Amino acid sequence: MLILLPPSEGKTPAEAGPALDLSRLRFPVLSEPRSQVLKALAETSRSEDALAVLGVGATLAAEVQRNTVLDSEPCAPAHRVYTGVLYDALGYDSLSEEGRRRADEAVLVVSALWGAIGFADPIPAYRLSMSARLPDTGRLAAFWKQHLSGVLGGYAADSLVVDCRSSTYAAAWTPAPENTAAVNVFQVRDGKRKVVSHFAKHTRGKLARHLLLRGGTGPATPEQLLQAAQEKWEAELVAPAGRKPYQLNIILPEQP
């Protein structure tokens, strides 16, 4: 089982730690394209129109400035750098020892800067979205798609892929639909299903946590994933269609 997560928009900088070493990240074959994006990001972040190119406001100027010195910034495990609703709900630090071991093995974060990394990989805090377009790389989703397809396709092999990414990050790699379940979250409001971003992120984090803490082996098929999800939520599984994978729909009850 592989669990795919998007990165968080906000990052928590490490107070201390080793400097960035691309050879220590999972999939070292991606070191060259990672270096290319790092260089393009640093150049962009030094430019006068950096905030506009990166799609951020003036309040994030310090984070953009940090992009220019990422090779000397302290690093921490990805599960500490990435923060926010999804990562808080997953709660890596409060997992059991076995749960943390599973997370380090099973969780991949698809990133605009790194391509794809493991949960324990040491990285610095940075500011970059997959929707950005950088000089020499172009649109990052398209850039990474050409590099990730072979690497992640071979790595995933016949494993079940639990896809908790947003559409922006899902564009960077398309797993085999017959072995993949995209996780959707709906909340019932006035008798109708509604997509609510906050609850979707929270529930995806809770689902990842549940899968990491369940006893026995992890689910190996979409049907087994449905059974695991139904231990906690109302859920349904929609069969794949064309290049669209299975859809695991989690339905949250209507709030009083």
PDB file of C-alpha atoms in Angstrom:
ATOM      1  CA  MET A   1       0.000   0.000   0.000  1.00  0.00           C
ATOM      2  CA  LEU A   2       1.145   3.491  -0.890  1.00  0.00           C
ATOM      3  CA  ILE A   3      -0.535   6.593   0.518  1.00  0.00           C
ATOM      4  CA  LEU A   4      -0.091   9.690  -1.641  1.00  0.00           C
ATOM      5  CA  LEU A   5      -0.396  13.066   0.091  1.00  0.00           C
ATOM      6  CA  PRO A   6      -0.125  16.631  -1.160  1.00  0.00           C
ATOM      7  CA  PRO A   7       2.281  18.938   0.651  1.00  0.00           C
ATOM      8  CA  SER A   8       0.859  21.598   2.927  1.00  0.00           C
ATOM      9  CA  GLU A   9       0.881  25.191   1.724  1.00  0.00           C
ATOM     10  CA  GLY A  10       2.427  26.343   4.987  1.00  0.00           C
ATOM     11  CA  LYS A  11       5.655  24.784   6.204  1.00  0.00           C
ATOM     12  CA  THR A  12       7.279  24.745   9.650  1.00  0.00           C
ATOM     13  CA  PRO A  13      10.988  25.663   9.357  1.00  0.00           C
ATOM     14  CA  ALA A  14      13.443  23.498  11.269  1.00  0.00           C
ATOM     15  CA  GLU A  15      15.196  25.350  14.093  1.00  0.00           C
ATOM     16  CA  ALA A  16      18.258  23.166  13.639  1.00  0.00           C
ATOM     17  CA  GLY A  17      19.269  20.258  11.471  1.00  0.00           C
ATOM     18  CA  PRO A  18      21.502  19.164   8.617  1.00  0.00           C
ATOM     19  CA  ALA A  19      21.797  21.110   5.385  1.00  0.00           C
ATOM     20  CA  LEU A  20      19.989  19.857   2.319  1.00  0.00           C
ATOM     21  CA  ASP A  21      21.502  16.743   0.740  1.00  0.00           C
ATOM     22  CA  LEU A  22      19.542  15.581  -2.299  1.00  0.00           C
ATOM     23  CA  SER A  23      21.182  12.148  -2.134  1.00  0.00           C
ATOM     24  CA  ARG A  24      19.390  11.490   1.168  1.00  0.00           C
ATOM     25  CA  LEU A  25      15.936  11.889  -0.358  1.00  0.00           C
ATOM     26  CA  ARG A  26      13.989   8.912  -1.635  1.00  0.00           C
ATOM     27  CA  PHE A  27      14.289   8.335  -5.367  1.00  0.00           C
ATOM     28  CA  PRO A  28      17.819   9.756  -5.797  1.00  0.00           C
ATOM     29  CA  VAL A  29      17.346   9.319  -9.551  1.00  0.00           C
ATOM     30  CA  LEU A  30      15.319  12.546  -9.298  1.00  0.00           C
ATOM     31  CA  SER A  31      18.301  14.539  -8.007  1.00  0.00           C
ATOM     32  CA  GLU A  32      18.962  16.219 -11.349  1.00  0.00           C
ATOM     33  CA  PRO A  33      15.419  17.523 -11.928  1.00  0.00           C
ATOM     34  CA  ARG A  34      15.259  18.508  -8.247  1.00  0.00           C
ATOM     35  CA  SER A  35      18.424  20.568  -8.728  1.00  0.00           C
ATOM     36  CA  GLN A  36      16.899  22.169 -11.807  1.00  0.00           C
ATOM     37  CA  VAL A  37      13.770  23.232  -9.922  1.00  0.00           C
ATOM     38  CA  LEU A  38      15.819  24.437  -6.923  1.00  0.00           C
ATOM     39  CA  LYS A  39      17.912  26.652  -9.194  1.00  0.00           C
ATOM     40  CA  ALA A  40      14.864  28.006 -11.049  1.00  0.00           C
ATOM     41  CA  LEU A  41      13.051  28.661  -7.766  1.00  0.00           C
ATOM     42  CA  ALA A  42      16.021  30.539  -6.290  1.00  0.00           C
ATOM     43  CA  GLU A  43      16.351  32.710  -9.391  1.00  0.00           C
ATOM     44  CA  THR A  44      12.630  33.413  -9.468  1.00  0.00           C
ATOM     45  CA  SER A  45      12.555  34.248  -5.757  1.00  0.00           C
ATOM     46  CA  ARG A  46      15.309  36.857  -6.243  1.00  0.00           C
ATOM     47  CA  SER A  47      13.408  38.602  -9.034  1.00  0.00           C
ATOM     48  CA  GLU A  48      11.300  41.741  -8.646  1.00  0.00           C
ATOM     49  CA  ASP A  49       8.134  39.913  -9.664  1.00  0.00           C
ATOM     50  CA  ALA A  50       8.768  36.887  -7.426  1.00  0.00           C
ATOM     51  CA  LEU A  51       5.527  37.212  -5.469  1.00  0.00           C
ATOM     52  CA  ALA A  52       3.432  37.415  -8.621  1.00  0.00           C
ATOM     53  CA  VAL A  53       5.176  34.470 -10.302  1.00  0.00           C
ATOM     54  CA  LEU A  54       4.806  32.308  -7.200  1.00  0.00           C
ATOM     55  CA  GLY A  55       1.213  33.436  -6.658  1.00  0.00           C
ATOM     56  CA  VAL A  56       1.619  34.663  -3.079  1.00  0.00           C
ATOM     57  CA  GLY A  57       0.978  37.912  -1.232  1.00  0.00           C
ATOM     58  CA  ALA A  58       3.342  40.331   0.441  1.00  0.00           C
ATOM     59  CA  THR A  59       2.827  38.709   3.835  1.00  0.00           C
ATOM     60  CA  LEU A  60       4.789  35.689   2.548  1.00  0.00           C
ATOM     61  CA  ALA A  61       7.798  37.695   1.345  1.00  0.00           C
ATOM     62  CA  ALA A  62      10.042  36.190   4.040  1.00  0.00           C
ATOM     63  CA  GLU A  63       9.156  32.670   2.911  1.00  0.00           C
ATOM     64  CA  VAL A  64       9.929  33.588  -0.685  1.00  0.00           C
ATOM     65  CA  GLN A  65      13.255  35.058   0.443  1.00  0.00           C
ATOM     66  CA  ARG A  66      14.045  31.726   2.146  1.00  0.00           C
ATOM     67  CA  ASN A  67      13.724  30.057  -1.263  1.00  0.00           C
ATOM     68  CA  THR A  68      16.992  31.742  -2.256  1.00  0.00           C
ATOM     69  CA  VAL A  69      19.055  29.949   0.411  1.00  0.00           C
ATOM     70  CA  LEU A  70      17.449  26.513   0.633  1.00  0.00           C
ATOM     71  CA  ASP A  71      20.776  24.729   0.162  1.00  0.00           C
ATOM     72  CA  SER A  72      21.965  26.133   3.510  1.00  0.00           C
ATOM     73  CA  GLU A  73      18.694  26.068   5.472  1.00  0.00           C
ATOM     74  CA  PRO A  74      18.343  23.448   8.252  1.00  0.00           C
ATOM     75  CA  CYS A  75      16.305  20.376   7.334  1.00  0.00           C
ATOM     76  CA  ALA A  76      13.823  18.254   9.282  1.00  0.00           C
ATOM     77  CA  PRO A  77      11.788  15.162   8.372  1.00  0.00           C
ATOM     78  CA  ALA A  78       9.035  15.952   5.882  1.00  0.00           C
ATOM     79  CA  HIS A  79       6.335  14.933   8.369  1.00  0.00           C
ATOM     80  CA  ARG A  80       7.492  17.802  10.641  1.00  0.00           C
ATOM     81  CA  VAL A  81       7.983  20.415   7.940  1.00  0.00           C
ATOM     82  CA  TYR A  82       4.541  19.855   6.417  1.00  0.00           C
ATOM     83  CA  THR A  83       1.789  21.108   8.730  1.00  0.00           C
ATOM     84  CA  GLY A  84      -1.892  21.978   8.526  1.00  0.00           C
ATOM     85  CA  VAL A  85      -5.266  20.296   8.712  1.00  0.00           C
ATOM     86  CA  LEU A  86      -4.385  17.038   6.929  1.00  0.00           C
ATOM     87  CA  TYR A  87      -1.076  16.544   8.713  1.00  0.00           C
ATOM     88  CA  ASP A  88      -2.517  17.430  12.103  1.00  0.00           C
ATOM     89  CA  ALA A  89      -5.256  14.831  11.571  1.00  0.00           C
ATOM     90  CA  LEU A  90      -2.681  12.199  10.596  1.00  0.00           C
ATOM     91  CA  GLY A  91      -0.700  13.026  13.747  1.00  0.00           C
ATOM     92  CA  TYR A  92       2.616  11.360  12.986  1.00  0.00           C
ATOM     93  CA  ASP A  93       4.168  12.033  16.410  1.00  0.00           C
ATOM     94  CA  SER A  94       1.280  10.337  18.224  1.00  0.00           C
ATOM     95  CA  LEU A  95       1.369   7.191  16.070  1.00  0.00           C
ATOM     96  CA  SER A  96       2.605   3.980  17.615  1.00  0.00           C
ATOM     97  CA  GLU A  97       6.164   2.921  16.838  1.00  0.00           C
ATOM     98  CA  GLU A  98       4.787   0.446  14.294  1.00  0.00           C
ATOM     99  CA  GLY A  99       2.529   3.151  12.858  1.00  0.00           C
ATOM    100  CA  ARG A 100       5.489   5.508  12.370  1.00  0.00           C
ATOM    101  CA  ARG A 101       7.461   2.713  10.693  1.00  0.00           C
ATOM    102  CA  ARG A 102       4.548   2.087   8.349  1.00  0.00           C
ATOM    103  CA  ALA A 103       4.234   5.802   7.621  1.00  0.00           C
ATOM    104  CA  ASP A 104       7.931   6.102   6.758  1.00  0.00           C
ATOM    105  CA  GLU A 105       7.532   3.222   4.315  1.00  0.00           C
ATOM    106  CA  ALA A 106       4.073   3.816   2.864  1.00  0.00           C
ATOM    107  CA  VAL A 107       3.543   7.584   2.703  1.00  0.00           C
ATOM    108  CA  LEU A 108       4.792   9.585  -0.281  1.00  0.00           C
ATOM    109  CA  VAL A 109       4.367  13.338  -0.607  1.00  0.00           C
ATOM    110  CA  VAL A 110       4.112  14.609  -4.180  1.00  0.00           C
ATOM    111  CA  SER A 111       5.842  17.984  -4.207  1.00  0.00           C
ATOM    112  CA  ALA A 112       6.395  20.860  -6.612  1.00  0.00           C
ATOM    113  CA  LEU A 113      10.025  21.133  -5.479  1.00  0.00           C
ATOM    114  CA  TRP A 114      11.069  17.532  -4.830  1.00  0.00           C
ATOM    115  CA  GLY A 115       8.818  15.573  -7.188  1.00  0.00           C
ATOM    116  CA  ALA A 116       8.048  12.843  -4.658  1.00  0.00           C
ATOM    117  CA  ILE A 117       9.627  12.192  -1.269  1.00  0.00           C
ATOM    118  CA  GLY A 118       9.250   9.848   1.669  1.00  0.00           C
ATOM    119  CA  PHE A 119       7.710  10.931   4.949  1.00  0.00           C
ATOM    120  CA  ALA A 120      11.031  10.801   6.816  1.00  0.00           C
ATOM    121  CA  ASP A 121      13.125  12.566   4.141  1.00  0.00           C
ATOM    122  CA  PRO A 122      15.000  15.636   5.502  1.00  0.00           C
ATOM    123  CA  ILE A 123      13.924  18.842   3.738  1.00  0.00           C
ATOM    124  CA  PRO A 124      13.934  22.588   4.448  1.00  0.00           C
ATOM    125  CA  ALA A 125      10.789  24.698   4.573  1.00  0.00           C
ATOM    126  CA  TYR A 126      10.031  26.340   1.219  1.00  0.00           C
ATOM    127  CA  ARG A 127       7.269  28.096  -0.676  1.00  0.00           C
ATOM    128  CA  LEU A 128       6.257  26.693  -4.071  1.00  0.00           C
ATOM    129  CA  SER A 129       3.004  25.378  -5.503  1.00  0.00           C
ATOM    130  CA  MET A 130       2.583  22.771  -8.229  1.00  0.00           C
ATOM    131  CA  SER A 131       0.487  25.321 -10.125  1.00  0.00           C
ATOM    132  CA  ALA A 132       3.485  27.653 -10.550  1.00  0.00           C
ATOM    133  CA  ARG A 133       5.358  28.132 -13.807  1.00  0.00           C
ATOM    134  CA  LEU A 134       9.102  28.730 -13.454  1.00  0.00           C
ATOM    135  CA  PRO A 135      11.703  29.770 -16.030  1.00  0.00           C
ATOM    136  CA  ASP A 136      13.462  26.724 -17.546  1.00  0.00           C
ATOM    137  CA  THR A 137      10.871  24.302 -16.135  1.00  0.00           C
ATOM    138  CA  GLY A 138       7.537  25.658 -17.312  1.00  0.00           C
ATOM    139  CA  ARG A 139       4.406  24.477 -15.548  1.00  0.00           C
ATOM    140  CA  LEU A 140       5.607  22.281 -12.709  1.00  0.00           C
ATOM    141  CA  ALA A 141       2.865  19.656 -12.953  1.00  0.00           C
ATOM    142  CA  ALA A 142       3.881  18.976 -16.566  1.00  0.00           C
ATOM    143  CA  PHE A 143       7.588  19.112 -15.689  1.00  0.00           C
ATOM    144  CA  TRP A 144       7.272  16.517 -12.959  1.00  0.00           C
ATOM    145  CA  LYS A 145       4.931  14.279 -14.915  1.00  0.00           C
ATOM    146  CA  GLN A 146       7.688  13.507 -17.400  1.00  0.00           C
ATOM    147  CA  HIS A 147      10.069  12.588 -14.552  1.00  0.00           C
ATOM    148  CA  LEU A 148       7.704  10.834 -12.138  1.00  0.00           C
ATOM    149  CA  SER A 149       5.859   8.508 -14.490  1.00  0.00           C
ATOM    150  CA  GLY A 150       8.645   5.969 -14.866  1.00  0.00           C
ATOM    151  CA  VAL A 151      10.015   6.296 -11.331  1.00  0.00           C
ATOM    152  CA  LEU A 152       6.747   6.041  -9.415  1.00  0.00           C
ATOM    153  CA  GLY A 153       5.127   3.669 -11.876  1.00  0.00           C
ATOM    154  CA  GLY A 154       7.864   1.125 -11.256  1.00  0.00           C
ATOM    155  CA  TYR A 155       7.948   1.807  -7.523  1.00  0.00           C
ATOM    156  CA  ALA A 156       4.204   1.339  -7.089  1.00  0.00           C
ATOM    157  CA  ALA A 157       4.184  -1.852  -9.219  1.00  0.00           C
ATOM    158  CA  ASP A 158       1.033  -3.740  -8.208  1.00  0.00           C
ATOM    159  CA  SER A 159       0.604  -1.997  -4.841  1.00  0.00           C
ATOM    160  CA  LEU A 160      -2.679  -0.393  -3.875  1.00  0.00           C
ATOM    161  CA  VAL A 161      -2.349   3.389  -4.218  1.00  0.00           C
ATOM    162  CA  VAL A 162      -4.500   5.422  -1.828  1.00  0.00           C
ATOM    163  CA  ASP A 163      -4.572   8.833  -3.477  1.00  0.00           C
ATOM    164  CA  CYS A 164      -5.280  11.667  -1.044  1.00  0.00           C
ATOM    165  CA  ARG A 165      -3.853  14.405  -3.281  1.00  0.00           C
ATOM    166  CA  SER A 166      -5.673  17.485  -4.492  1.00  0.00           C
ATOM    167  CA  SER A 167      -6.234  17.795  -8.241  1.00  0.00           C
ATOM    168  CA  THR A 168      -3.289  20.204  -8.602  1.00  0.00           C
ATOM    169  CA  TYR A 169      -0.840  17.612  -7.334  1.00  0.00           C
ATOM    170  CA  ALA A 170      -2.613  14.640  -8.894  1.00  0.00           C
ATOM    171  CA  ALA A 171      -1.706  16.126 -12.292  1.00  0.00           C
ATOM    172  CA  ALA A 172       1.997  15.363 -11.685  1.00  0.00           C
ATOM    173  CA  TRP A 173       1.557  11.569 -11.756  1.00  0.00           C
ATOM    174  CA  THR A 174      -1.299   9.298 -12.781  1.00  0.00           C
ATOM    175  CA  PRO A 175      -1.090   5.842 -11.155  1.00  0.00           C
ATOM    176  CA  ALA A 176      -2.589   2.762 -12.807  1.00  0.00           C
ATOM    177  CA  PRO A 177      -6.376   3.183 -12.379  1.00  0.00           C
ATOM    178  CA  GLU A 178      -7.016  -0.496 -11.628  1.00  0.00           C
ATOM    179  CA  ASN A 179      -4.778  -0.308  -8.515  1.00  0.00           C
ATOM    180  CA  THR A 180      -5.658   3.204  -7.373  1.00  0.00           C
ATOM    181  CA  ALA A 181      -8.426   4.709  -5.267  1.00  0.00           C
ATOM    182  CA  ALA A 182      -8.823   8.490  -5.157  1.00  0.00           C
ATOM    183  CA  VAL A 183     -10.262   9.592  -1.821  1.00  0.00           C
ATOM    184  CA  ASN A 184     -13.210  12.000  -1.962  1.00  0.00           C
ATOM    185  CA  VAL A 185     -14.994  13.411   1.058  1.00  0.00           C
ATOM    186  CA  PHE A 186     -18.555  14.700   1.115  1.00  0.00           C
ATOM    187  CA  GLN A 187     -20.628  16.155   3.909  1.00  0.00           C
ATOM    188  CA  VAL A 188     -24.386  15.939   3.919  1.00  0.00           C
ATOM    189  CA  ARG A 189     -26.025  19.373   4.124  1.00  0.00           C
ATOM    190  CA  ASP A 190     -29.753  19.870   3.720  1.00  0.00           C
ATOM    191  CA  GLY A 191     -29.969  16.284   2.541  1.00  0.00           C
ATOM    192  CA  LYS A 192     -27.400  16.782  -0.253  1.00  0.00           C
ATOM    193  CA  ARG A 193     -23.741  15.874  -0.522  1.00  0.00           C
ATOM    194  CA  LYS A 194     -21.387  18.863  -0.510  1.00  0.00           C
ATOM    195  CA  VAL A 195     -17.604  19.067  -0.916  1.00  0.00           C
ATOM    196  CA  VAL A 196     -16.086  21.014   1.974  1.00  0.00           C
ATOM    197  CA  SER A 197     -12.330  21.554   1.670  1.00  0.00           C
ATOM    198  CA  HIS A 198     -11.512  21.720   5.388  1.00  0.00           C
ATOM    199  CA  PHE A 199     -13.382  18.517   6.236  1.00  0.00           C
ATOM    200  CA  ALA A 200     -11.945  16.765   3.176  1.00  0.00           C
ATOM    201  CA  LYS A 201      -8.365  17.478   4.284  1.00  0.00           C
ATOM    202  CA  HIS A 202      -9.125  16.474   7.864  1.00  0.00           C
ATOM    203  CA  THR A 203     -10.833  13.238   6.851  1.00  0.00           C
ATOM    204  CA  ARG A 204      -8.064  12.256   4.433  1.00  0.00           C
ATOM    205  CA  GLY A 205      -5.579  12.714   7.268  1.00  0.00           C
ATOM    206  CA  LYS A 206      -7.756  10.617   9.572  1.00  0.00           C
ATOM    207  CA  LEU A 207      -8.068   7.914   6.916  1.00  0.00           C
ATOM    208  CA  ALA A 208      -4.287   7.782   6.490  1.00  0.00           C
ATOM    209  CA  ARG A 209      -3.896   7.513  10.260  1.00  0.00           C
ATOM    210  CA  HIS A 210      -6.473   4.718  10.449  1.00  0.00           C
ATOM    211  CA  LEU A 211      -4.729   2.745   7.706  1.00  0.00           C
ATOM    212  CA  LEU A 212      -1.355   3.124   9.439  1.00  0.00           C
ATOM    213  CA  LEU A 213      -2.663   2.017  12.843  1.00  0.00           C
ATOM    214  CA  ARG A 214      -4.888  -0.902  11.829  1.00  0.00           C
ATOM    215  CA  GLY A 215      -3.642  -4.290  12.881  1.00  0.00           C
ATOM    216  CA  GLY A 216      -2.486  -6.853  10.345  1.00  0.00           C
ATOM    217  CA  THR A 217      -1.410  -6.100   6.820  1.00  0.00           C
ATOM    218  CA  GLY A 218      -2.651  -3.018   5.018  1.00  0.00           C
ATOM    219  CA  PRO A 219      -5.365  -3.232   2.371  1.00  0.00           C
ATOM    220  CA  ALA A 220      -4.102  -4.633  -0.926  1.00  0.00           C
ATOM    221  CA  THR A 221      -7.123  -3.934  -3.148  1.00  0.00           C
ATOM    222  CA  PRO A 222      -9.675  -1.117  -3.515  1.00  0.00           C
ATOM    223  CA  GLU A 223     -12.319  -3.452  -2.082  1.00  0.00           C
ATOM    224  CA  GLN A 224     -10.223  -4.056   1.038  1.00  0.00           C
ATOM    225  CA  LEU A 225      -9.659  -0.300   1.316  1.00  0.00           C
ATOM    226  CA  LEU A 226     -13.426   0.201   1.283  1.00  0.00           C
ATOM    227  CA  GLN A 227     -13.810  -2.309   4.103  1.00  0.00           C
ATOM    228  CA  ALA A 228     -11.144  -0.480   6.121  1.00  0.00           C
ATOM    229  CA  ALA A 229     -12.801   2.894   5.563  1.00  0.00           C
ATOM    230  CA  GLN A 230     -16.191   1.498   6.569  1.00  0.00           C
ATOM    231  CA  GLU A 231     -14.739   0.656   9.982  1.00  0.00           C
ATOM    232  CA  LYS A 232     -14.847   4.411  10.682  1.00  0.00           C
ATOM    233  CA  TRP A 233     -17.153   6.083   8.155  1.00  0.00           C
ATOM    234  CA  GLU A 234     -19.986   5.615   5.738  1.00  0.00           C
ATOM    235  CA  ALA A 235     -18.193   4.942   2.462  1.00  0.00           C
ATOM    236  CA  GLU A 236     -18.730   3.669  -1.070  1.00  0.00           C
ATOM    237  CA  LEU A 237     -16.477   2.552  -3.898  1.00  0.00           C
ATOM    238  CA  VAL A 238     -17.018   3.624  -7.510  1.00  0.00           C
ATOM    239  CA  ALA A 239     -15.413   1.500 -10.233  1.00  0.00           C
ATOM    240  CA  PRO A 240     -12.774   3.041 -12.526  1.00  0.00           C
ATOM    241  CA  ALA A 241     -13.715   4.450 -15.905  1.00  0.00           C
ATOM    242  CA  GLY A 242     -11.101   4.996 -18.588  1.00  0.00           C
ATOM    243  CA  ARG A 243      -8.063   6.685 -17.018  1.00  0.00           C
ATOM    244  CA  LYS A 244     -10.117   7.595 -13.963  1.00  0.00           C
ATOM    245  CA  PRO A 245      -9.265   5.338 -10.998  1.00  0.00           C
ATOM    246  CA  TYR A 246     -11.544   3.880  -8.358  1.00  0.00           C
ATOM    247  CA  GLN A 247     -13.245   6.557  -6.276  1.00  0.00           C
ATOM    248  CA  LEU A 248     -13.466   5.985  -2.536  1.00  0.00           C
ATOM    249  CA  ASN A 249     -16.243   8.297  -1.392  1.00  0.00           C
ATOM    250  CA  ILE A 250     -16.440   9.000   2.327  1.00  0.00           C
ATOM    251  CA  ILE A 251     -19.734  10.566   3.412  1.00  0.00           C
ATOM    252  CA  LEU A 252     -19.800  12.574   6.604  1.00  0.00           C
ATOM    253  CA  PRO A 253     -23.151  12.863   8.373  1.00  0.00           C
ATOM    254  CA  GLU A 254     -25.196  16.035   8.413  1.00  0.00           C
ATOM    255  CA  GLN A 255     -24.361  18.275  11.352  1.00  0.00           C
ATOM    256  CA  PRO A 256     -27.227  19.310  13.643  1.00  0.00           C
TER     257      PRO A 256
END
